[in-house]
Amino acid sequence: MLVLCRSVSGKSLPENARIMGETDETDFSPLQIGQQYKVYGVMFYTSRIDFLVCPASGGPMWVPSNLFDVVDDEIPQGWGCVLTERSEGYADLSEAFGIHSICGYLELIRSYSHYVGILERDPEELKIFYSQ
């Protein structure tokens, strides 16, 4: 799956999609307008979908799909899906943020410690991520 960044501004998010405290002033740097990004995961909330992308000048980050146009809609072979409310660790995401499910490469959806590790920039978990 491949997406094209068309905005890095919170202004591009409809009011009902601002679920993580985003405002018009929210800046989604280090994303770059006009740059294509490989999608490593898709996260489903009630009112929006986020993509897991990895800008060249930063680490992996979840960002609202509203900022992108889909260039290649093919789901990568070997991906899986976790229903957060029914899975140990991931249930915290359901309760705290209203995340219903995550689809992505298998380590992302099978290991909550990996999910947390890439966001916290754990070197061992980032090695696994970058191998994708």
Short mmCIF file of C-alpha atoms in Angstrom, two decimals:
data_model
loop_
_atom_site.label_atom_id
_atom_site.label_comp_id
_atom_site.label_asym_id
_atom_site.label_seq_id
_atom_site.Cartn_x
_atom_site.Cartn_y
_atom_site.Cartn_z
CA MET A 1 0.00 0.00 0.00
CA LEU A 2 1.35 3.40 -1.01
CA VAL A 3 0.01 6.87 -0.17
CA LEU A 4 0.81 10.41 -1.32
CA CYS A 5 0.99 13.16 1.30
CA ARG A 6 -1.19 16.12 0.35
CA SER A 7 -1.14 17.97 3.68
CA VAL A 8 0.80 18.18 6.95
CA SER A 9 -1.70 20.46 8.68
CA GLY A 10 -4.41 19.82 11.22
CA LYS A 11 -6.57 22.12 9.08
CA SER A 12 -7.02 19.13 6.76
CA LEU A 13 -8.81 17.16 9.46
CA PRO A 14 -12.58 17.48 9.72
CA GLU A 15 -13.75 18.31 13.24
CA ASN A 16 -15.12 14.78 13.78
CA ALA A 17 -11.72 13.27 12.89
CA ARG A 18 -9.77 15.26 15.50
CA ILE A 19 -9.59 12.57 18.13
CA MET A 20 -6.04 12.93 19.45
CA GLY A 21 -6.26 16.58 20.45
CA GLU A 22 -5.44 17.88 16.97
CA THR A 23 -6.20 21.50 16.12
CA ASP A 24 -5.78 23.67 13.03
CA GLU A 25 -2.25 24.35 14.28
CA THR A 26 -1.27 20.66 14.51
CA ASP A 27 1.78 20.02 12.32
CA PHE A 28 2.42 16.49 11.11
CA SER A 29 6.09 17.01 10.36
CA PRO A 30 8.36 15.34 9.36
CA LEU A 31 5.86 14.37 6.64
CA GLN A 32 6.45 16.19 3.36
CA ILE A 33 3.75 17.28 0.94
CA GLY A 34 4.15 15.53 -2.42
CA GLN A 35 6.12 12.64 -0.92
CA GLN A 36 4.93 9.04 -1.27
CA TYR A 37 4.98 6.77 1.78
CA LYS A 38 4.71 3.03 2.19
CA VAL A 39 1.97 2.07 4.65
CA TYR A 40 3.04 -0.43 7.30
CA GLY A 41 -0.25 -0.56 9.19
CA VAL A 42 -3.81 0.73 9.23
CA MET A 43 -5.54 1.68 12.50
CA PHE A 44 -9.32 1.98 12.74
CA TYR A 45 -11.08 4.41 15.08
CA THR A 46 -14.81 5.13 15.07
CA SER A 47 -14.40 8.42 13.22
CA ARG A 48 -11.14 8.04 11.29
CA ILE A 49 -8.43 5.77 9.96
CA ASP A 50 -4.70 6.26 10.59
CA PHE A 51 -1.77 5.00 8.54
CA LEU A 52 1.55 3.85 9.97
CA VAL A 53 4.21 5.49 7.79
CA CYS A 54 7.88 6.21 8.18
CA PRO A 55 9.24 9.54 6.93
CA ALA A 56 12.92 9.47 5.92
CA SER A 57 13.80 12.08 8.54
CA GLY A 58 11.93 10.42 11.40
CA GLY A 59 10.77 7.12 12.79
CA PRO A 60 7.48 5.29 12.33
CA MET A 61 4.41 7.35 13.13
CA TRP A 62 0.64 6.96 12.99
CA VAL A 63 -1.01 9.78 11.04
CA PRO A 64 -4.59 10.45 9.92
CA SER A 65 -5.44 9.05 6.50
CA ASN A 66 -7.15 12.40 5.76
CA LEU A 67 -3.67 13.78 4.96
CA PHE A 68 -3.13 11.39 2.04
CA ASP A 69 -4.34 10.19 -1.32
CA VAL A 70 -4.03 6.47 -1.90
CA VAL A 71 -1.68 5.73 -4.81
CA ASP A 72 -1.63 1.92 -4.54
CA ASP A 73 -4.51 0.33 -2.64
CA GLU A 74 -3.17 -3.22 -2.61
CA ILE A 75 -2.91 -4.69 0.88
CA PRO A 76 0.50 -6.36 1.26
CA GLN A 77 0.59 -10.14 1.32
CA GLY A 78 1.15 -11.52 4.79
CA TRP A 79 -0.66 -8.79 6.70
CA GLY A 80 -3.03 -9.64 9.53
CA CYS A 81 -5.54 -7.88 11.75
CA VAL A 82 -6.07 -7.61 15.50
CA LEU A 83 -9.38 -6.70 17.15
CA THR A 84 -8.07 -4.55 19.97
CA GLU A 85 -10.82 -4.99 22.55
CA ARG A 86 -10.32 -8.76 22.49
CA SER A 87 -6.54 -8.92 22.65
CA GLU A 88 -4.24 -8.66 25.63
CA GLY A 89 -2.33 -5.37 25.68
CA TYR A 90 -4.15 -4.02 22.63
CA ALA A 91 -7.32 -3.75 24.74
CA ASP A 92 -5.67 -0.74 26.39
CA LEU A 93 -5.79 1.01 23.01
CA SER A 94 -9.48 0.30 22.72
CA GLU A 95 -10.26 1.61 26.19
CA ALA A 96 -7.98 4.66 26.14
CA PHE A 97 -8.30 5.82 22.52
CA GLY A 98 -11.29 4.04 20.96
CA ILE A 99 -9.13 2.08 18.53
CA HIS A 100 -11.19 -0.84 17.20
CA SER A 101 -8.65 -2.74 15.14
CA ILE A 102 -5.21 -2.61 13.57
CA CYS A 103 -4.13 -4.27 10.35
CA GLY A 104 -0.51 -4.58 9.35
CA TYR A 105 2.60 -6.71 9.23
CA LEU A 106 2.39 -9.66 11.60
CA GLU A 107 4.75 -8.45 14.34
CA LEU A 108 2.73 -5.22 14.62
CA ILE A 109 -0.54 -7.04 15.23
CA ARG A 110 0.75 -10.00 17.23
CA SER A 111 3.09 -8.31 19.69
CA TYR A 112 1.80 -5.42 21.76
CA SER A 113 5.34 -4.85 23.07
CA HIS A 114 6.48 -4.37 19.45
CA TYR A 115 3.63 -1.93 18.81
CA VAL A 116 4.65 0.13 21.84
CA GLY A 117 8.36 -0.33 21.14
CA ILE A 118 8.32 1.25 17.70
CA LEU A 119 6.46 4.28 19.04
CA GLU A 120 8.89 4.61 21.93
CA ARG A 121 11.85 4.15 19.55
CA ASP A 122 13.15 0.97 21.19
CA PRO A 123 16.24 -0.01 19.13
CA GLU A 124 15.39 -3.73 19.02
CA GLU A 125 11.80 -3.12 17.97
CA LEU A 126 12.90 -0.59 15.36
CA LYS A 127 15.20 -3.23 13.85
CA ILE A 128 12.17 -5.46 13.37
CA PHE A 129 10.18 -2.56 11.91
CA TYR A 130 12.92 -1.58 9.45
CA SER A 131 13.20 -5.20 8.30
CA GLN A 132 9.70 -4.77 6.89
#
